[in-house]
mmCIF file with all atom_site columns, C-alpha atoms in Angstrom:
data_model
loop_
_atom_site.group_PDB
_atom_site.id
_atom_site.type_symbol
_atom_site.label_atom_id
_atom_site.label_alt_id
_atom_site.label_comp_id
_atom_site.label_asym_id
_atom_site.label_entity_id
_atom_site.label_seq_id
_atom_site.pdbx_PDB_ins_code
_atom_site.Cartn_x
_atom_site.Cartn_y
_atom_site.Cartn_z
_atom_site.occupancy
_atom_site.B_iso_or_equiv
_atom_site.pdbx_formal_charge
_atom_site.auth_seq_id
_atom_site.auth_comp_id
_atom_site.auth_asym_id
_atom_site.auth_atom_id
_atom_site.pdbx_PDB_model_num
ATOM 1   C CA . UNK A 1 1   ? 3.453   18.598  -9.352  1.00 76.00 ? 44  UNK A CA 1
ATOM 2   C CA . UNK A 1 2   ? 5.940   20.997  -11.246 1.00 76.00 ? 45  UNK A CA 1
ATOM 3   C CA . UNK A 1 3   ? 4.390   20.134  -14.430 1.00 80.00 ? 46  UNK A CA 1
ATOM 4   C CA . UNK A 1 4   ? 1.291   20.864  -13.549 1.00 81.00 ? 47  UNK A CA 1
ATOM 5   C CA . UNK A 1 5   ? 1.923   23.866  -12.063 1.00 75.00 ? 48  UNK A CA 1
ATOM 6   C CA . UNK A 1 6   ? 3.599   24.987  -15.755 1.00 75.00 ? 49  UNK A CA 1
ATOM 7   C CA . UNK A 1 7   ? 0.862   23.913  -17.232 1.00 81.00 ? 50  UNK A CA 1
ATOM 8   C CA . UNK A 1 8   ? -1.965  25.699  -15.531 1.00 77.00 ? 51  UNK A CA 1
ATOM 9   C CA . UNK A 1 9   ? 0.312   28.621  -15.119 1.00 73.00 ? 52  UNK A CA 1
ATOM 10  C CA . UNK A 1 10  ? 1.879   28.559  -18.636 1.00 75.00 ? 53  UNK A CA 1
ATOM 11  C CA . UNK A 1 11  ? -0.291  26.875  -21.076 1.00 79.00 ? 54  UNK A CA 1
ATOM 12  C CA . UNK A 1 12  ? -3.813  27.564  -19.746 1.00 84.00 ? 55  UNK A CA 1
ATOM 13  C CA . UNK A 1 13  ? -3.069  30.638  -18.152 1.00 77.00 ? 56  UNK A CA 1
ATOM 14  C CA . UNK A 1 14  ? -4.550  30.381  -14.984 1.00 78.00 ? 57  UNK A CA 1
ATOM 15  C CA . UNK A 1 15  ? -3.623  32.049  -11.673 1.00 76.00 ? 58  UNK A CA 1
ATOM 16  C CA . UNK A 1 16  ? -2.709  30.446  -8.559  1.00 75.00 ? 59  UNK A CA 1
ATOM 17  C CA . UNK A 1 17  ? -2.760  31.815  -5.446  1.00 74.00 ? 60  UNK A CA 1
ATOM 18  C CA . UNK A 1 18  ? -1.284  30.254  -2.642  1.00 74.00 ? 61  UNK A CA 1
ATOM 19  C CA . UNK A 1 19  ? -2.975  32.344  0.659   1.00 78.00 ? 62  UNK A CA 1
ATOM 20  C CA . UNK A 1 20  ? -0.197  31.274  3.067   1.00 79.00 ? 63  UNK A CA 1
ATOM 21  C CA . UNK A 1 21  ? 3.124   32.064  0.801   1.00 75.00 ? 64  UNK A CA 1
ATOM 22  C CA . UNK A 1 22  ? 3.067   34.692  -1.307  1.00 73.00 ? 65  UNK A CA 1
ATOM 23  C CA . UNK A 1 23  ? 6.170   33.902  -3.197  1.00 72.00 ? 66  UNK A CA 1
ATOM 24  C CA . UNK A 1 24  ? 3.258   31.259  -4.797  1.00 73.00 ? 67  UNK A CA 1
ATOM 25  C CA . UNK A 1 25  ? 1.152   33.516  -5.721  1.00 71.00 ? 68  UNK A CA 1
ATOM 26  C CA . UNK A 1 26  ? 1.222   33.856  -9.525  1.00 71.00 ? 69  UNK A CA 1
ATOM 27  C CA . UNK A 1 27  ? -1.576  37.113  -9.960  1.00 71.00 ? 70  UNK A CA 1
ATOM 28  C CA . UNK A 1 28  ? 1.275   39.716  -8.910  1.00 67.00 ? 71  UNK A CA 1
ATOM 29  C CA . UNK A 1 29  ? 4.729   39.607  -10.503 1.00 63.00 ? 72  UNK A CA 1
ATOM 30  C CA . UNK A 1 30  ? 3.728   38.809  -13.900 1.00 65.00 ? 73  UNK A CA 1
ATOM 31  C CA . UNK A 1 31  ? 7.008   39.615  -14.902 1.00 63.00 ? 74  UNK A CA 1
ATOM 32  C CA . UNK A 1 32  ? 9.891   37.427  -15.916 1.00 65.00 ? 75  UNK A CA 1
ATOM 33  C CA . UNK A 1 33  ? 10.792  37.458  -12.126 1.00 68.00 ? 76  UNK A CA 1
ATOM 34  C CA . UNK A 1 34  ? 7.821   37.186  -10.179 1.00 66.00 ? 77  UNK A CA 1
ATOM 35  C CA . UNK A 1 35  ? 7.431   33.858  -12.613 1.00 71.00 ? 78  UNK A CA 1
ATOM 36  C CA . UNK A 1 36  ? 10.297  32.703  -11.843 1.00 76.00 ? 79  UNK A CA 1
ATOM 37  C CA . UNK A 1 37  ? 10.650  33.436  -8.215  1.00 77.00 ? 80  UNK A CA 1
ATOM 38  C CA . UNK A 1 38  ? 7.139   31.387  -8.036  1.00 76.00 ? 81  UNK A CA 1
ATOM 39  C CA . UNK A 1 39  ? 8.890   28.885  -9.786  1.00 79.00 ? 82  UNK A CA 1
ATOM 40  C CA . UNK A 1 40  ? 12.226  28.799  -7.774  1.00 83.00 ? 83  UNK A CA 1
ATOM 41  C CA . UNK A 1 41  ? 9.529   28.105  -4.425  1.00 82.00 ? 84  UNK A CA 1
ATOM 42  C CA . UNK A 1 42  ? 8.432   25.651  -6.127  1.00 82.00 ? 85  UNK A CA 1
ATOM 43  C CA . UNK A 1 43  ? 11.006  23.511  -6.717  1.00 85.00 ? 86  UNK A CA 1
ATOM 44  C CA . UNK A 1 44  ? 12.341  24.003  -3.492  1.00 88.00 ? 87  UNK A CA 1
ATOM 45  C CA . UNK A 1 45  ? 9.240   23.007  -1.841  1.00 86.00 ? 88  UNK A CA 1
ATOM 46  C CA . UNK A 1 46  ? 8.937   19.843  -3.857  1.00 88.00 ? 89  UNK A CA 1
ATOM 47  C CA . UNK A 1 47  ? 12.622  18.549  -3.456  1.00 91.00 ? 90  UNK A CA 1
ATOM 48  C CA . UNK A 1 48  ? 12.055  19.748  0.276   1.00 92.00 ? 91  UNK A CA 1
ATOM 49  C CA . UNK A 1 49  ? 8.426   17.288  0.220   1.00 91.00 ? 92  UNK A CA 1
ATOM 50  C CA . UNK A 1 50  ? 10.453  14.182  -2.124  1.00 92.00 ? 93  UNK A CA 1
ATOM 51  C CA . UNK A 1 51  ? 13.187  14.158  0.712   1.00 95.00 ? 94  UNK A CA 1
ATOM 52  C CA . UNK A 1 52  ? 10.551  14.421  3.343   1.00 96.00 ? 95  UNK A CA 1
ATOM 53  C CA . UNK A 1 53  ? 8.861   11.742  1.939   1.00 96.00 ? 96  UNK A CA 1
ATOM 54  C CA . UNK A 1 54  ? 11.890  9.078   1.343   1.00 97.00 ? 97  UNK A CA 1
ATOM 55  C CA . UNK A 1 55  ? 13.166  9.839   5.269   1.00 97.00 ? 98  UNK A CA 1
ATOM 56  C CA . UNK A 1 56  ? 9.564   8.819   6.262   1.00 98.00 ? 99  UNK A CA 1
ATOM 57  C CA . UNK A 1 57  ? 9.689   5.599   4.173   1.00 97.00 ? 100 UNK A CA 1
ATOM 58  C CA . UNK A 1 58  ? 13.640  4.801   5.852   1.00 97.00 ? 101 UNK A CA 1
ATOM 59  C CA . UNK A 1 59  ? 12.103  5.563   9.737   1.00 97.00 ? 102 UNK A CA 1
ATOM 60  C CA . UNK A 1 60  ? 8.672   3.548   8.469   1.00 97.00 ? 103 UNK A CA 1
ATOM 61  C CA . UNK A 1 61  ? 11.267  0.482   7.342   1.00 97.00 ? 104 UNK A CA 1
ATOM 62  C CA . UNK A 1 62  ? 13.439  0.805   10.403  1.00 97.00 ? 105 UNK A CA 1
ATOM 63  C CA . UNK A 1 63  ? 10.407  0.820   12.881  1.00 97.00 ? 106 UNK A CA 1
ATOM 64  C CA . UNK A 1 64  ? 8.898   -2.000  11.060  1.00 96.00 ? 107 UNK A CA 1
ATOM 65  C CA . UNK A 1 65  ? 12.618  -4.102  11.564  1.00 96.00 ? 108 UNK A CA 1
ATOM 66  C CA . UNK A 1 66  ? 12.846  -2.740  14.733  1.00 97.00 ? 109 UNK A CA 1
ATOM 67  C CA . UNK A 1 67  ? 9.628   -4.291  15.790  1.00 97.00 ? 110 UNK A CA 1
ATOM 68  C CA . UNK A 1 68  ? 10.303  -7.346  13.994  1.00 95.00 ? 111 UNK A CA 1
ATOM 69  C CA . UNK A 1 69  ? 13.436  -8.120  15.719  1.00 96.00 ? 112 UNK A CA 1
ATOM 70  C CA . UNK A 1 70  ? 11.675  -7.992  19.168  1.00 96.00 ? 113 UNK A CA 1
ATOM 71  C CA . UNK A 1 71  ? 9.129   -10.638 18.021  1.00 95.00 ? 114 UNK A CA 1
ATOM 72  C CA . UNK A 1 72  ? 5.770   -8.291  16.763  1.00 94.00 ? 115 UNK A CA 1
ATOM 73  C CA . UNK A 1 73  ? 3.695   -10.133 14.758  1.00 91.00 ? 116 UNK A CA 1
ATOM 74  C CA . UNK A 1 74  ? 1.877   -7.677  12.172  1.00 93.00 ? 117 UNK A CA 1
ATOM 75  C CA . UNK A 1 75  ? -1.548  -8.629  10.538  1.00 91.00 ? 118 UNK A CA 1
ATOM 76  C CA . UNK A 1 76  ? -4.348  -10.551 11.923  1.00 89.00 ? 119 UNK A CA 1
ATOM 77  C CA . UNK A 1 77  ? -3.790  -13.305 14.184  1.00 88.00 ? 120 UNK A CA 1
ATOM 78  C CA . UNK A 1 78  ? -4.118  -16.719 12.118  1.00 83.00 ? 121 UNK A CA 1
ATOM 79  C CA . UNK A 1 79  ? -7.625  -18.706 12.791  1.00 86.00 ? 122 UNK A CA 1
ATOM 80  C CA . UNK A 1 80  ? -7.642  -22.157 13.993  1.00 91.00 ? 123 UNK A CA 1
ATOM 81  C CA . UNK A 1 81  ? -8.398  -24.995 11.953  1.00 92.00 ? 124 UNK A CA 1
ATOM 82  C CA . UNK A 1 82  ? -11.630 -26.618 12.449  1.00 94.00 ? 125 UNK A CA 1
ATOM 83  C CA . UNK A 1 83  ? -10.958 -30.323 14.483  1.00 93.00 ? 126 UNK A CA 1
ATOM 84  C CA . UNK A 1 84  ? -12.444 -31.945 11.168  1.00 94.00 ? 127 UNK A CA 1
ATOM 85  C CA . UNK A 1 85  ? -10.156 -30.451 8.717   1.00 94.00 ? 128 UNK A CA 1
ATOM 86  C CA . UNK A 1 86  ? -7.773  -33.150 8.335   1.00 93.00 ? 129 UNK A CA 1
ATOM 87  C CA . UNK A 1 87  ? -10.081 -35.796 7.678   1.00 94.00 ? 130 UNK A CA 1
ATOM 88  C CA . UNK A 1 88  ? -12.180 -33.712 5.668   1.00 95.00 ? 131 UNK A CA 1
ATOM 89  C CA . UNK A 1 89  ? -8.534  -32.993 3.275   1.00 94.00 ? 132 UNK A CA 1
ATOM 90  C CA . UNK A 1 90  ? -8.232  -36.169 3.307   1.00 94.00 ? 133 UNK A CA 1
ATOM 91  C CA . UNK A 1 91  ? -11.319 -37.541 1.281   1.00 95.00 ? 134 UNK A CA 1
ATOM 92  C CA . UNK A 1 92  ? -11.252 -33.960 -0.569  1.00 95.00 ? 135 UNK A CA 1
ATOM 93  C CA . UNK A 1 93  ? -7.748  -34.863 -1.573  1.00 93.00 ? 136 UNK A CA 1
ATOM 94  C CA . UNK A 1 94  ? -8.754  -38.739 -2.009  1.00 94.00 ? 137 UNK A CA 1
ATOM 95  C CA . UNK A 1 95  ? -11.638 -36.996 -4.247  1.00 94.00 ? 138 UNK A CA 1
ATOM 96  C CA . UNK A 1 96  ? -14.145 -38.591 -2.218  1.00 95.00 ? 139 UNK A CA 1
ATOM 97  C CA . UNK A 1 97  ? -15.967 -35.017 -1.950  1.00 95.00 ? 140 UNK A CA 1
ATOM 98  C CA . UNK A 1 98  ? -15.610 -31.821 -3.841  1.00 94.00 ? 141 UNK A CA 1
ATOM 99  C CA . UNK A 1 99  ? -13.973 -28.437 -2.850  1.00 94.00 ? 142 UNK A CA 1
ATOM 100 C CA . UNK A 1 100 ? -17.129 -26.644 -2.347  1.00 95.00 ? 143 UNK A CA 1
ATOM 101 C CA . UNK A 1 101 ? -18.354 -29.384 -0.115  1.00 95.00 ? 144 UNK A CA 1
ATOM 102 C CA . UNK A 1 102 ? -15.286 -30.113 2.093   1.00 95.00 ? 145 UNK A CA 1
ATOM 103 C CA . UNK A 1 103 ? -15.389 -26.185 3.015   1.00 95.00 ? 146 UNK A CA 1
ATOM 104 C CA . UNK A 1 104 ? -18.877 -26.236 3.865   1.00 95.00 ? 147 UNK A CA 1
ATOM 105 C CA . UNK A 1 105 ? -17.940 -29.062 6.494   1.00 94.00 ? 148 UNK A CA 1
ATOM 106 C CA . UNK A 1 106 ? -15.307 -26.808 7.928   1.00 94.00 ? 149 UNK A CA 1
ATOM 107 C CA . UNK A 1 107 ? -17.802 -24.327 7.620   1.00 94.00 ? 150 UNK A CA 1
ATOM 108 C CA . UNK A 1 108 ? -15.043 -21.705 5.970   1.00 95.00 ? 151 UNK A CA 1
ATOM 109 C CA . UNK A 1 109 ? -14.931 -20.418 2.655   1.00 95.00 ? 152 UNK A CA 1
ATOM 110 C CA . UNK A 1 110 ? -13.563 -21.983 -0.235  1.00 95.00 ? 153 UNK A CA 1
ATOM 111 C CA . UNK A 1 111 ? -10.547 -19.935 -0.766  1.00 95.00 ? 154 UNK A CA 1
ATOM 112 C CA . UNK A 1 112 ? -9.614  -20.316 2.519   1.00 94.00 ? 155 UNK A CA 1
ATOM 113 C CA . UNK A 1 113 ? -9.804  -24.087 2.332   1.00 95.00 ? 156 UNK A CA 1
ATOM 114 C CA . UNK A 1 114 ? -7.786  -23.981 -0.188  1.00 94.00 ? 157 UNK A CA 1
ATOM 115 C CA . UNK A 1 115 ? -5.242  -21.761 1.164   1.00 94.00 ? 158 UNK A CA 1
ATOM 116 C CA . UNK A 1 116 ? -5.051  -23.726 4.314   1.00 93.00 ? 159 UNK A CA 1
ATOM 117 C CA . UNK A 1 117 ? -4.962  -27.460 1.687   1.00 93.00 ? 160 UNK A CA 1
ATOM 118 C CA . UNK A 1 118 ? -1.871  -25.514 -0.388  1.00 92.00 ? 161 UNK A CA 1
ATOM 119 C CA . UNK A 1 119 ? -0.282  -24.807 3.144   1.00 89.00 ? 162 UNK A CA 1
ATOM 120 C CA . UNK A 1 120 ? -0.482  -27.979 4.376   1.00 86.00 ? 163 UNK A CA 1
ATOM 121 C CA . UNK A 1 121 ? 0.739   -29.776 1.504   1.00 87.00 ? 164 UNK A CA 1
ATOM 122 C CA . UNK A 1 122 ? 4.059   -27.160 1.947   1.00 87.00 ? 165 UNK A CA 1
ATOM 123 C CA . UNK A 1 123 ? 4.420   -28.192 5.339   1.00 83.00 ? 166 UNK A CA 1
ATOM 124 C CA . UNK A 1 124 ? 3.935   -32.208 4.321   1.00 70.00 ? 167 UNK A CA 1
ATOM 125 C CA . UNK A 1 125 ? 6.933   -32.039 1.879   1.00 62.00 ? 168 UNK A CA 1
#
């Protein structure tokens, strides 16, 4: 944000005003100090924002543990499997039938057969 600022300010030239603080507003105080009062703002108010910002992300991660510990599940709840997945695993595993057409008999997509085949095989080790 501060470079920016310098270069709109500086290299283009261009006046900013900033309606609700005036120490922003570049278009009075051309002088040496009125730049570098608007300056001086500046910085504050983005060191003031950056801090802001990394408390929010700490509470956020606390919150998150927080809810964690007392057993919240974030994200969608899982779907079931289809009753005919296993056998259908089997003879795609077997290589009785293809990928494509062991996900149409579960009727579910192919990357989630998949997903649900690599999980399995996770759990079988």
């Amino acid at each position: 944000m501060q470079n920016q600022w310098r270069i709109l300010t500086k290299e283009i030239g261009i006046d900013i005003c900033v309606i609700d603080m005036p120490l922003l507003d570049t278009r009075n105080g051309k002088d040496l100090m009125g730049t570098f009062i608007a300056d001086l703002v500046l910085q504050i108010l983005s060191f003031v924002a950056q801090n802001e910002r990394e408390n929010i992300r700490v509470r956020q991660a606390q919150g998150i543990a927080a809810a964690k510990a007392r057993g919240v599940r974030f994200g969608r709840p899982p779907k079931p499997l289809p009753e005919n997945y296993f056998e259908v695993y089997r003879r795609w595993k077997a290589g009785e039938i293809s990928g494509v057409a062991a996900a149409e008999e579960c009727e579910m997509t192919l990357s989630r057969f998949r997903y649900q085949a690599q999980s399995y095989e996770r759990l079988s080790i």
